[in-house]
Amino acid sequence: MTSPARPEQMHAISEQTIHTVDDVLDYARRRALYEDVPLDKPLRPNDLARLASGSITDGGIGARRAIALFENVLAPACISTDHPGYLSFIPSAPSKASLAFDVVVSASAIYGGSWMEGAGAVYAENEVLHWLGREFGLPATAGGVFVQGGTIGNLSALVTARDAARRRNAEAGRPNPARWVIACSAEAHSSIASAAEVMDVDVVTAAPDAGGRLHGDALAAVLDAHEGAVLAVVATGGTTNFGIVDDIASVAAVTKERGIWLHVDGAYGLAAMLVERMRPAFAGVELADSVIVDPHKWLFAPFDACALIYREPSLALQAHTQKAEYLDTLTGSPDWNPSDLAVQLTRRSRGLPLWFSLATHGTAQYRATIEYGIDLARRIADEIARRDGLSLVREPQLSVVVFRREGWTAADYQAWSDRLLEEQRGFVVPSSHAGEPVLRFAIISPLTTYDLLVDILDSLA
Ligand SMILES: *Cc1c(COP(=O)(O)O)cnc(C)c1O
């Protein structure tokens, strides 16, 4: 304790650092291969303070104790998003290959922001982005970057769209509008409003049709009412609440006619386009100026990764490249620098876990695993429709099933949900639709079985 700390102690290869690395990797290996992932549950701040405080000290508590604290106290106070009974929000279900490779990404100290530093990693990430772009029908010249999540992906795409609109105005000698506007459906994800807030622009919404889908006709009226001010239209390729895919083809027809940027937010749902029979539902995506899809949602990669793809990446470079003297050596080169395509500079090569898993298993495996979720949603929806006292709020289109338990109040749903978690059977938080409390299953994991879902339905009796 009193001996002065040697500067290299944490970094040098020594008995101590070797043991630390071994202990950490042993735990990682065990967690990655758990037969039965515990669902776990959060603790109150004062309980955690009682159980886990005091870990930051002058002399350190040592790796053994720190890992034990994590394994025995901190980790069980985190809900396992990869548990098959985790059906809230959008679950996470990383493939074993992808989560193991995430450890490699950490161990490799790769700077993923520039070609000069991370060429090999950037190349592999681009292989994945180009494969996705082709699946979505984008031209071979499309390209992009993996960013932290859909929120940053949407923001980055919309900033690029505004920059492109400003440049077009400047070239044409047109003034910019007093207020820029983003047009989307009333069902669009909250991150669109968040992006608008950051950008200090307005959002105008078009009413979705009876099926919850944004359609070109409703959009056209909104665009005409805001002529010259719309920087982009956002279509959703699978809403988070219901998994509804907008009528992207009719939306694209309207944006192309007016020369307005079309962004497709497919953070959750666009992965379904990898399933052949689902492709028609996404017609029009091939006309998008930018798209996003989150590998940490339905592409079985660990948190956190969003694939952001532009039809014309050069427009993103113009909007996002940071200029600084210490960066001149990078920005002066024609290399592919992922940092320059989004709101970011330093970046983890967060696309590599997906690259490794895709390379390992092949694309057919991905298509089959995504299709499993769609089929399971259909099966359990049919079971819900058959049961007395339960009814569907809407037929599922992707892998989200929203339903109600007749006669229950919001408090009933909450009490049931708390009990389900307490009994460690599942994590299904109450949701609401048009002011009505409802339940929602979001299915991602191929380990989520029909029997498990039926067991949860039984508990609603
Ligand atoms: C999840 C989601 C987002 C936000 O993505 P994050 O990765 O959570 O930031 C945006 N749009 C849609 C449609 C989503 O489902």
Short mmCIF file of C-alpha atoms and ligand atoms in Angstrom, two decimals:
data_model
loop_
_atom_site.label_atom_id
_atom_site.label_comp_id
_atom_site.label_asym_id
_atom_site.label_seq_id
_atom_site.Cartn_x
_atom_site.Cartn_y
_atom_site.Cartn_z
CA MET A 1 0.00 0.00 0.00
CA THR A 2 2.72 2.43 0.93
CA SER A 3 5.23 1.45 -1.78
CA PRO A 4 5.06 3.95 -4.66
CA ALA A 5 3.09 2.65 -7.62
CA ARG A 6 5.37 1.73 -10.52
CA PRO A 7 4.07 3.40 -13.72
CA GLU A 8 4.25 0.26 -15.87
CA GLN A 9 2.57 -2.01 -13.34
CA MET A 10 -0.80 -2.13 -15.15
CA HIS A 11 0.72 -2.67 -18.59
CA ALA A 12 3.77 -4.88 -18.26
CA ILE A 13 3.50 -8.66 -18.66
CA SER A 14 3.82 -9.93 -15.12
CA GLU A 15 2.40 -12.70 -13.03
CA GLN A 16 -0.22 -10.25 -11.81
CA THR A 17 -1.37 -9.00 -15.23
CA ILE A 18 -1.38 -12.54 -16.62
CA HIS A 19 -3.62 -13.71 -13.80
CA THR A 20 -5.88 -10.72 -14.29
CA VAL A 21 -6.31 -11.40 -18.00
CA ASP A 22 -6.88 -15.11 -17.34
CA ASP A 23 -9.48 -14.43 -14.66
CA VAL A 24 -11.36 -11.94 -16.81
CA LEU A 25 -11.34 -14.17 -19.89
CA ASP A 26 -12.37 -17.17 -17.78
CA TYR A 27 -15.38 -15.24 -16.56
CA ALA A 28 -16.16 -13.98 -20.08
CA ARG A 29 -15.96 -17.54 -21.36
CA ARG A 30 -18.26 -18.83 -18.64
CA ARG A 31 -20.82 -16.05 -19.19
CA ALA A 32 -20.74 -16.54 -22.96
CA LEU A 33 -21.45 -20.25 -22.54
CA TYR A 34 -24.06 -20.19 -19.76
CA GLU A 35 -26.52 -23.02 -20.35
CA ASP A 36 -29.29 -21.12 -18.58
CA VAL A 37 -28.80 -17.38 -18.72
CA PRO A 38 -30.27 -15.94 -15.50
CA LEU A 39 -32.86 -13.24 -16.18
CA ASP A 40 -31.85 -11.24 -13.07
CA LYS A 41 -33.34 -7.93 -12.01
CA PRO A 42 -32.36 -4.42 -10.91
CA LEU A 43 -31.68 -3.52 -7.28
CA ARG A 44 -32.47 -0.24 -5.55
CA PRO A 45 -29.57 2.24 -5.31
CA ASN A 46 -29.35 1.83 -1.52
CA ASP A 47 -29.19 -1.97 -1.81
CA LEU A 48 -26.37 -1.70 -4.33
CA ALA A 49 -24.63 0.84 -2.14
CA ARG A 50 -24.79 -1.61 0.74
CA LEU A 51 -23.57 -4.58 -1.33
CA ALA A 52 -21.12 -3.00 -3.72
CA SER A 53 -19.67 0.22 -2.40
CA GLY A 54 -16.02 0.76 -1.60
CA SER A 55 -14.45 -0.74 -4.72
CA ILE A 56 -12.52 2.38 -5.65
CA THR A 57 -9.57 2.68 -3.27
CA ASP A 58 -6.03 4.05 -3.26
CA GLY A 59 -4.41 0.65 -3.49
CA GLY A 60 -6.99 -1.24 -5.54
CA ILE A 61 -8.93 -4.30 -4.38
CA GLY A 62 -7.30 -6.65 -6.89
CA ALA A 63 -8.75 -8.39 -9.92
CA ARG A 64 -10.06 -11.40 -8.04
CA ARG A 65 -12.20 -9.33 -5.73
CA ALA A 66 -13.32 -6.96 -8.46
CA ILE A 67 -14.46 -9.84 -10.69
CA ALA A 68 -16.20 -11.53 -7.78
CA LEU A 69 -18.00 -8.28 -7.02
CA PHE A 70 -19.09 -8.03 -10.64
CA GLU A 71 -20.14 -11.66 -10.97
CA ASN A 72 -21.94 -11.94 -7.64
CA VAL A 73 -23.44 -8.49 -7.12
CA LEU A 74 -23.30 -6.16 -10.10
CA ALA A 75 -24.09 -8.54 -12.98
CA PRO A 76 -27.14 -10.06 -11.22
CA ALA A 77 -28.44 -6.50 -10.81
CA CYS A 78 -28.58 -6.17 -14.61
CA ILE A 79 -31.40 -7.79 -16.55
CA SER A 80 -29.95 -10.16 -19.15
CA THR A 81 -31.23 -8.80 -22.44
CA ASP A 82 -30.28 -12.09 -24.11
CA HIS A 83 -32.56 -14.18 -21.86
CA PRO A 84 -35.16 -15.98 -24.02
CA GLY A 85 -37.91 -14.52 -21.83
CA TYR A 86 -36.71 -10.95 -22.33
CA LEU A 87 -39.46 -9.69 -24.65
CA SER A 88 -39.57 -5.97 -23.84
CA PHE A 89 -38.29 -3.02 -25.89
CA ILE A 90 -36.09 -4.76 -28.47
CA PRO A 91 -34.22 -7.73 -26.95
CA SER A 92 -30.62 -8.54 -27.73
CA ALA A 93 -29.52 -11.97 -28.91
CA PRO A 94 -25.88 -11.88 -30.00
CA SER A 95 -24.57 -15.01 -31.68
CA LYS A 96 -21.83 -16.77 -29.74
CA ALA A 97 -19.38 -15.93 -32.53
CA SER A 98 -20.21 -12.21 -32.41
CA LEU A 99 -20.00 -11.80 -28.67
CA ALA A 100 -16.76 -13.73 -28.45
CA PHE A 101 -15.27 -11.61 -31.21
CA ASP A 102 -16.26 -8.46 -29.36
CA VAL A 103 -13.59 -9.47 -26.85
CA VAL A 104 -11.07 -9.67 -29.70
CA VAL A 105 -11.98 -6.17 -30.83
CA SER A 106 -11.17 -4.92 -27.32
CA ALA A 107 -7.94 -6.89 -27.13
CA SER A 108 -6.69 -5.59 -30.47
CA ALA A 109 -6.51 -1.84 -29.79
CA ILE A 110 -7.74 -0.94 -33.26
CA TYR A 111 -8.58 2.66 -34.08
CA GLY A 112 -11.55 2.29 -36.39
CA GLY A 113 -11.87 5.91 -37.47
CA SER A 114 -9.37 6.07 -40.29
CA TRP A 115 -8.07 3.88 -43.08
CA MET A 116 -4.49 4.82 -42.23
CA GLU A 117 -4.81 3.30 -38.79
CA GLY A 118 -7.48 0.63 -39.14
CA ALA A 119 -7.40 -0.43 -42.81
CA GLY A 120 -7.97 -4.12 -42.18
CA ALA A 121 -10.85 -3.57 -39.79
CA VAL A 122 -12.40 -0.89 -41.98
CA TYR A 123 -12.15 -3.22 -44.98
CA ALA A 124 -13.99 -6.00 -43.14
CA GLU A 125 -16.68 -3.61 -41.86
CA ASN A 126 -17.16 -2.32 -45.40
CA GLU A 127 -17.66 -5.86 -46.65
CA VAL A 128 -20.64 -6.12 -44.31
CA LEU A 129 -21.98 -2.66 -45.21
CA HIS A 130 -21.76 -3.47 -48.92
CA TRP A 131 -23.51 -6.78 -48.44
CA LEU A 132 -26.31 -5.04 -46.54
CA GLY A 133 -26.49 -2.30 -49.17
CA ARG A 134 -26.89 -4.89 -51.92
CA GLU A 135 -29.61 -6.67 -49.94
CA PHE A 136 -31.47 -3.37 -49.63
CA GLY A 137 -31.15 -2.77 -53.38
CA LEU A 138 -28.78 0.19 -53.08
CA PRO A 139 -26.17 0.80 -55.81
CA ALA A 140 -22.68 -0.72 -55.47
CA THR A 141 -21.31 2.79 -54.85
CA ALA A 142 -23.33 3.08 -51.62
CA GLY A 143 -21.30 3.01 -48.42
CA GLY A 144 -21.35 3.96 -44.82
CA VAL A 145 -20.19 3.35 -41.31
CA PHE A 146 -21.12 1.53 -38.12
CA VAL A 147 -22.09 4.04 -35.46
CA GLN A 148 -23.18 3.61 -31.86
CA GLY A 149 -26.90 3.15 -32.38
CA GLY A 150 -29.94 4.08 -34.38
CA THR A 151 -30.27 7.43 -32.66
CA ILE A 152 -26.82 8.56 -33.82
CA GLY A 153 -27.41 6.92 -37.21
CA ASN A 154 -30.62 8.85 -37.77
CA LEU A 155 -29.05 12.10 -36.56
CA SER A 156 -26.01 11.66 -38.80
CA ALA A 157 -28.14 10.88 -41.86
CA LEU A 158 -30.39 13.88 -41.25
CA VAL A 159 -27.42 16.23 -40.76
CA THR A 160 -26.09 14.99 -44.11
CA ALA A 161 -29.50 15.55 -45.70
CA ARG A 162 -29.63 19.14 -44.45
CA ASP A 163 -26.09 19.83 -45.61
CA ALA A 164 -26.94 18.50 -49.07
CA ALA A 165 -30.10 20.64 -49.18
CA ARG A 166 -28.15 23.75 -48.20
CA ARG A 167 -25.57 23.08 -50.89
CA ARG A 168 -28.27 22.62 -53.51
CA ASN A 169 -29.84 25.91 -52.46
CA ALA A 170 -26.48 27.66 -52.61
CA GLU A 171 -25.82 26.32 -56.11
CA ALA A 172 -29.25 27.38 -57.32
CA GLY A 173 -29.01 30.80 -55.65
CA ARG A 174 -32.07 29.96 -53.54
CA PRO A 175 -32.33 31.15 -49.94
CA ASN A 176 -32.59 28.58 -47.18
CA PRO A 177 -35.93 28.38 -45.36
CA ALA A 178 -36.38 30.25 -42.09
CA ARG A 179 -36.96 26.87 -40.39
CA TRP A 180 -35.97 23.49 -41.79
CA VAL A 181 -38.45 20.65 -41.42
CA ILE A 182 -38.20 16.85 -41.16
CA ALA A 183 -41.33 15.05 -42.37
CA CYS A 184 -42.26 11.63 -41.04
CA SER A 185 -45.15 9.52 -39.84
CA ALA A 186 -46.73 10.13 -36.45
CA GLU A 187 -45.53 6.57 -35.69
CA ALA A 188 -41.84 7.41 -36.31
CA HIS A 189 -39.32 6.57 -33.58
CA SER A 190 -38.63 9.10 -30.81
CA SER A 191 -35.05 9.47 -32.04
CA ILE A 192 -36.32 11.50 -35.01
CA ALA A 193 -37.76 14.14 -32.69
CA SER A 194 -34.53 13.95 -30.70
CA ALA A 195 -32.44 14.54 -33.84
CA ALA A 196 -34.65 17.49 -34.77
CA GLU A 197 -34.11 18.95 -31.31
CA VAL A 198 -30.33 18.63 -31.61
CA MET A 199 -30.42 20.14 -35.10
CA ASP A 200 -32.87 22.85 -34.04
CA VAL A 201 -35.28 22.00 -36.86
CA ASP A 202 -39.00 21.22 -36.81
CA VAL A 203 -40.80 17.90 -37.29
CA VAL A 204 -44.05 17.68 -39.21
CA THR A 205 -45.97 14.45 -39.16
CA ALA A 206 -48.30 12.90 -41.68
CA ALA A 207 -51.15 10.74 -40.44
CA PRO A 208 -50.59 7.02 -41.00
CA ASP A 209 -53.32 4.98 -42.71
CA ALA A 210 -55.64 2.61 -40.83
CA GLY A 211 -52.88 0.00 -40.86
CA GLY A 212 -50.46 2.39 -39.16
CA ARG A 213 -48.40 2.94 -42.33
CA LEU A 214 -47.18 6.20 -43.76
CA HIS A 215 -48.37 6.53 -47.35
CA GLY A 216 -47.23 8.83 -50.14
CA ASP A 217 -50.62 10.52 -50.49
CA ALA A 218 -50.77 11.73 -46.90
CA LEU A 219 -47.11 12.72 -47.12
CA ALA A 220 -47.55 14.71 -50.35
CA ALA A 221 -50.01 17.09 -48.70
CA VAL A 222 -47.57 17.73 -45.85
CA LEU A 223 -44.66 18.31 -48.23
CA ASP A 224 -46.66 20.75 -50.31
CA ALA A 225 -47.67 22.68 -47.20
CA HIS A 226 -43.96 23.05 -46.33
CA GLU A 227 -42.53 23.48 -49.80
CA GLY A 228 -38.86 24.39 -49.83
CA ALA A 229 -38.40 23.69 -46.11
CA VAL A 230 -38.29 19.89 -45.93
CA LEU A 231 -34.71 18.67 -45.50
CA ALA A 232 -35.70 14.98 -45.44
CA VAL A 233 -38.55 12.52 -45.23
CA VAL A 234 -38.11 9.66 -42.78
CA ALA A 235 -39.91 6.40 -43.58
CA THR A 236 -39.84 3.65 -40.96
CA GLY A 237 -38.92 0.11 -41.99
CA GLY A 238 -40.55 -1.57 -39.01
CA THR A 239 -41.84 0.61 -36.17
CA THR A 240 -40.53 -0.28 -32.75
CA ASN A 241 -43.97 -0.45 -31.14
CA PHE A 242 -45.71 -2.65 -33.70
CA GLY A 243 -43.21 -3.63 -36.38
CA ILE A 244 -45.18 -1.78 -39.03
CA VAL A 245 -43.39 -1.06 -42.30
CA ASP A 246 -44.38 2.19 -44.00
CA ASP A 247 -45.45 2.13 -47.64
CA ILE A 248 -41.93 3.07 -48.64
CA ALA A 249 -42.53 2.77 -52.40
CA SER A 250 -45.28 5.41 -52.41
CA VAL A 251 -43.24 7.60 -50.04
CA ALA A 252 -40.22 7.31 -52.34
CA ALA A 253 -42.32 8.24 -55.38
CA VAL A 254 -43.33 11.47 -53.65
CA THR A 255 -39.81 12.37 -52.46
CA LYS A 256 -38.20 11.64 -55.83
CA GLU A 257 -40.78 13.80 -57.60
CA ARG A 258 -39.83 16.72 -55.34
CA GLY A 259 -36.10 16.06 -55.05
CA ILE A 260 -36.30 15.54 -51.28
CA TRP A 261 -33.93 13.29 -49.32
CA LEU A 262 -35.45 9.94 -48.29
CA HIS A 263 -34.11 8.36 -45.12
CA VAL A 264 -35.31 4.90 -44.13
CA ASP A 265 -35.15 4.18 -40.40
CA GLY A 266 -34.91 0.42 -40.29
CA ALA A 267 -33.12 0.19 -36.94
CA TYR A 268 -35.23 -2.75 -35.84
CA GLY A 269 -37.12 -4.02 -38.85
CA LEU A 270 -34.98 -3.68 -41.94
CA ALA A 271 -33.22 -6.92 -41.04
CA ALA A 272 -36.42 -8.68 -42.09
CA MET A 273 -35.62 -7.73 -45.68
CA LEU A 274 -32.99 -10.48 -45.62
CA VAL A 275 -35.89 -12.96 -45.67
CA GLU A 276 -36.92 -13.49 -49.28
CA ARG A 277 -40.69 -13.60 -48.72
CA MET A 278 -40.57 -10.34 -46.71
CA ARG A 279 -38.87 -8.33 -49.45
CA PRO A 280 -42.06 -7.03 -51.12
CA ALA A 281 -43.05 -5.32 -47.85
CA PHE A 282 -39.92 -3.18 -48.13
CA ALA A 283 -40.25 -2.19 -51.79
CA GLY A 284 -38.89 1.33 -52.26
CA VAL A 285 -35.93 0.99 -49.86
CA GLU A 286 -33.73 0.77 -52.95
CA LEU A 287 -34.60 4.42 -53.66
CA ALA A 288 -33.46 5.69 -50.25
CA ASP A 289 -30.70 8.29 -49.92
CA SER A 290 -29.76 6.82 -46.55
CA VAL A 291 -30.81 3.85 -44.43
CA ILE A 292 -30.00 2.48 -41.00
CA VAL A 293 -30.29 -0.95 -39.44
CA ASP A 294 -29.06 -1.88 -35.96
CA PRO A 295 -27.02 -5.10 -35.78
CA HIS A 296 -27.59 -5.02 -32.00
CA LYS A 297 -31.28 -5.55 -32.66
CA TRP A 298 -32.16 -8.17 -35.28
CA LEU A 299 -28.73 -9.02 -36.68
CA PHE A 300 -27.59 -10.84 -33.56
CA ALA A 301 -24.59 -8.65 -32.71
CA PRO A 302 -23.72 -7.34 -29.24
CA PHE A 303 -24.39 -3.76 -28.15
CA ASP A 304 -23.78 -1.35 -29.65
CA ALA A 305 -23.87 -1.00 -33.41
CA CYS A 306 -25.91 0.71 -36.10
CA ALA A 307 -25.13 0.28 -39.80
CA LEU A 308 -25.61 3.65 -41.50
CA ILE A 309 -25.52 3.46 -45.31
CA TYR A 310 -25.63 6.35 -47.78
CA ARG A 311 -26.50 6.17 -51.46
CA GLU A 312 -23.82 8.83 -52.07
CA PRO A 313 -21.22 8.66 -49.30
CA SER A 314 -19.46 11.78 -50.64
CA LEU A 315 -22.39 13.86 -49.35
CA ALA A 316 -21.76 12.53 -45.85
CA LEU A 317 -18.06 13.36 -46.10
CA GLN A 318 -18.95 16.95 -46.95
CA ALA A 319 -21.29 17.18 -43.99
CA HIS A 320 -19.27 15.41 -41.31
CA THR A 321 -15.51 15.57 -41.92
CA GLN A 322 -13.87 17.32 -38.99
CA LYS A 323 -11.13 19.78 -39.88
CA ALA A 324 -8.16 20.26 -37.56
CA GLU A 325 -4.45 20.73 -38.06
CA TYR A 326 -3.64 17.50 -36.30
CA LEU A 327 -6.02 15.65 -38.64
CA ASP A 328 -4.75 17.17 -41.90
CA THR A 329 -2.71 14.10 -42.73
CA LEU A 330 -5.95 12.07 -42.73
CA THR A 331 -8.40 14.50 -44.31
CA GLY A 332 -5.99 15.38 -47.11
CA SER A 333 -6.02 11.78 -48.37
CA PRO A 334 -8.57 10.02 -50.58
CA ASP A 335 -8.76 7.07 -48.16
CA TRP A 336 -12.03 5.75 -46.76
CA ASN A 337 -12.20 7.20 -43.24
CA PRO A 338 -15.29 6.00 -41.34
CA SER A 339 -15.07 8.88 -38.89
CA ASP A 340 -15.98 11.31 -41.65
CA LEU A 341 -19.41 9.83 -42.33
CA ALA A 342 -21.22 10.54 -39.06
CA VAL A 343 -21.32 12.55 -35.85
CA GLN A 344 -18.19 11.07 -34.25
CA LEU A 345 -14.42 11.05 -34.44
CA THR A 346 -12.77 8.30 -32.42
CA ARG A 347 -14.58 5.07 -33.08
CA ARG A 348 -14.49 1.44 -32.03
CA SER A 349 -14.57 -1.03 -34.93
CA ARG A 350 -18.02 -1.97 -33.76
CA GLY A 351 -18.94 -3.67 -37.02
CA LEU A 352 -16.33 -6.40 -36.55
CA PRO A 353 -18.38 -8.72 -34.31
CA LEU A 354 -21.08 -8.87 -37.00
CA TRP A 355 -18.44 -9.32 -39.70
CA PHE A 356 -16.90 -12.27 -37.86
CA SER A 357 -20.21 -13.97 -37.19
CA LEU A 358 -21.41 -13.46 -40.77
CA ALA A 359 -18.12 -14.77 -42.13
CA THR A 360 -18.33 -17.74 -39.77
CA HIS A 361 -21.92 -18.79 -40.35
CA GLY A 362 -22.81 -17.38 -43.75
CA THR A 363 -25.81 -15.32 -44.73
CA ALA A 364 -28.25 -18.24 -45.05
CA GLN A 365 -28.00 -18.81 -41.31
CA TYR A 366 -28.95 -15.17 -40.68
CA ARG A 367 -31.95 -15.38 -42.99
CA ALA A 368 -33.18 -18.53 -41.24
CA THR A 369 -32.72 -17.10 -37.74
CA ILE A 370 -34.60 -13.89 -38.60
CA GLU A 371 -37.38 -15.89 -40.24
CA TYR A 372 -37.76 -17.95 -37.06
CA GLY A 373 -38.76 -14.78 -35.16
CA ILE A 374 -41.31 -13.79 -37.79
CA ASP A 375 -42.86 -17.26 -37.79
CA LEU A 376 -42.93 -17.45 -33.99
CA ALA A 377 -44.67 -14.05 -33.78
CA ARG A 378 -47.30 -15.35 -36.21
CA ARG A 379 -47.85 -18.56 -34.23
CA ILE A 380 -48.19 -16.87 -30.87
CA ALA A 381 -50.47 -14.20 -32.38
CA ASP A 382 -52.79 -16.97 -33.58
CA GLU A 383 -52.75 -18.50 -30.10
CA ILE A 384 -53.58 -15.12 -28.54
CA ALA A 385 -56.50 -14.67 -30.95
CA ARG A 386 -57.81 -18.11 -29.97
CA ARG A 387 -57.74 -17.50 -26.21
CA ASP A 388 -60.70 -16.14 -24.28
CA GLY A 389 -59.88 -12.87 -22.56
CA LEU A 390 -56.96 -12.05 -24.86
CA SER A 391 -57.07 -10.17 -28.15
CA LEU A 392 -54.59 -8.79 -30.64
CA VAL A 393 -54.33 -5.04 -30.97
CA ARG A 394 -53.05 -5.57 -34.53
CA GLU A 395 -51.91 -8.45 -36.69
CA PRO A 396 -48.09 -8.73 -36.51
CA GLN A 397 -46.14 -7.88 -39.64
CA LEU A 398 -42.62 -8.60 -38.32
CA SER A 399 -41.75 -10.05 -34.89
CA VAL A 400 -43.65 -7.74 -32.53
CA VAL A 401 -46.99 -8.91 -31.11
CA VAL A 402 -49.20 -6.39 -29.28
CA PHE A 403 -52.23 -7.63 -27.40
CA ARG A 404 -54.56 -6.92 -24.51
CA ARG A 405 -55.94 -8.82 -21.55
CA GLU A 406 -59.64 -7.92 -21.39
CA GLY A 407 -60.68 -6.07 -18.25
CA TRP A 408 -57.22 -5.23 -16.96
CA THR A 409 -56.20 -1.75 -15.85
CA ALA A 410 -52.70 -0.33 -16.19
CA ALA A 411 -52.12 -1.25 -12.54
CA ASP A 412 -53.11 -4.88 -13.22
CA TYR A 413 -50.63 -5.08 -16.09
CA GLN A 414 -47.89 -3.58 -13.95
CA ALA A 415 -48.50 -5.94 -11.03
CA TRP A 416 -48.48 -8.93 -13.39
CA SER A 417 -45.28 -7.74 -15.08
CA ASP A 418 -43.55 -7.24 -11.71
CA ARG A 419 -44.54 -10.75 -10.64
CA LEU A 420 -43.31 -12.28 -13.90
CA LEU A 421 -39.88 -10.72 -13.34
CA GLU A 422 -39.90 -11.57 -9.64
CA GLU A 423 -40.53 -15.22 -10.53
CA GLN A 424 -37.79 -14.93 -13.19
CA ARG A 425 -40.13 -16.26 -15.88
CA GLY A 426 -39.93 -13.34 -18.25
CA PHE A 427 -39.46 -9.63 -18.74
CA VAL A 428 -42.54 -8.14 -20.37
CA VAL A 429 -43.18 -4.52 -19.44
CA PRO A 430 -46.62 -3.01 -20.04
CA SER A 431 -46.87 -0.71 -23.03
CA SER A 432 -49.69 1.45 -24.30
CA HIS A 433 -51.40 2.18 -27.56
CA ALA A 434 -53.65 5.18 -28.14
CA GLY A 435 -54.00 5.58 -24.39
CA GLU A 436 -54.92 1.94 -23.81
CA PRO A 437 -52.56 -0.19 -21.69
CA VAL A 438 -51.37 -3.22 -23.67
CA LEU A 439 -48.78 -5.97 -23.62
CA ARG A 440 -46.11 -6.43 -26.22
CA PHE A 441 -43.83 -9.32 -27.11
CA ALA A 442 -40.76 -8.32 -29.15
CA ILE A 443 -39.17 -11.53 -30.41
CA ILE A 444 -35.52 -11.57 -31.48
CA SER A 445 -33.82 -14.56 -29.88
CA PRO A 446 -33.98 -17.94 -31.62
CA LEU A 447 -33.93 -19.42 -28.09
CA THR A 448 -37.33 -17.89 -27.38
CA THR A 449 -39.68 -20.82 -27.83
CA TYR A 450 -43.39 -21.17 -28.46
CA ASP A 451 -43.71 -23.03 -25.14
CA LEU A 452 -42.08 -20.20 -23.23
CA LEU A 453 -44.52 -17.70 -24.73
CA VAL A 454 -47.48 -19.97 -23.99
CA ASP A 455 -46.31 -20.22 -20.39
CA ILE A 456 -46.37 -16.43 -20.19
CA LEU A 457 -49.88 -16.33 -21.71
CA ASP A 458 -51.01 -18.91 -19.14
CA SER A 459 -49.87 -16.59 -16.36
CA LEU A 460 -52.36 -13.98 -17.64
CA ALA A 461 -55.36 -16.16 -16.87
C1 LIG B 1 -34.34 1.24 -31.67
C2 LIG B 1 -34.75 2.18 -32.73
C3 LIG B 1 -34.10 3.40 -32.91
C4 LIG B 1 -33.01 3.87 -31.97
O1 LIG B 1 -31.91 3.03 -32.04
P1 LIG B 1 -30.86 2.98 -30.82
O2 LIG B 1 -29.87 1.99 -31.31
O3 LIG B 1 -31.63 2.53 -29.62
O4 LIG B 1 -30.31 4.35 -30.67
C5 LIG B 1 -34.49 4.21 -33.96
N1 LIG B 1 -35.48 3.85 -34.78
C6 LIG B 1 -36.16 2.68 -34.64
C7 LIG B 1 -37.24 2.34 -35.59
C8 LIG B 1 -35.81 1.81 -33.61
O5 LIG B 1 -36.47 0.66 -33.45
#
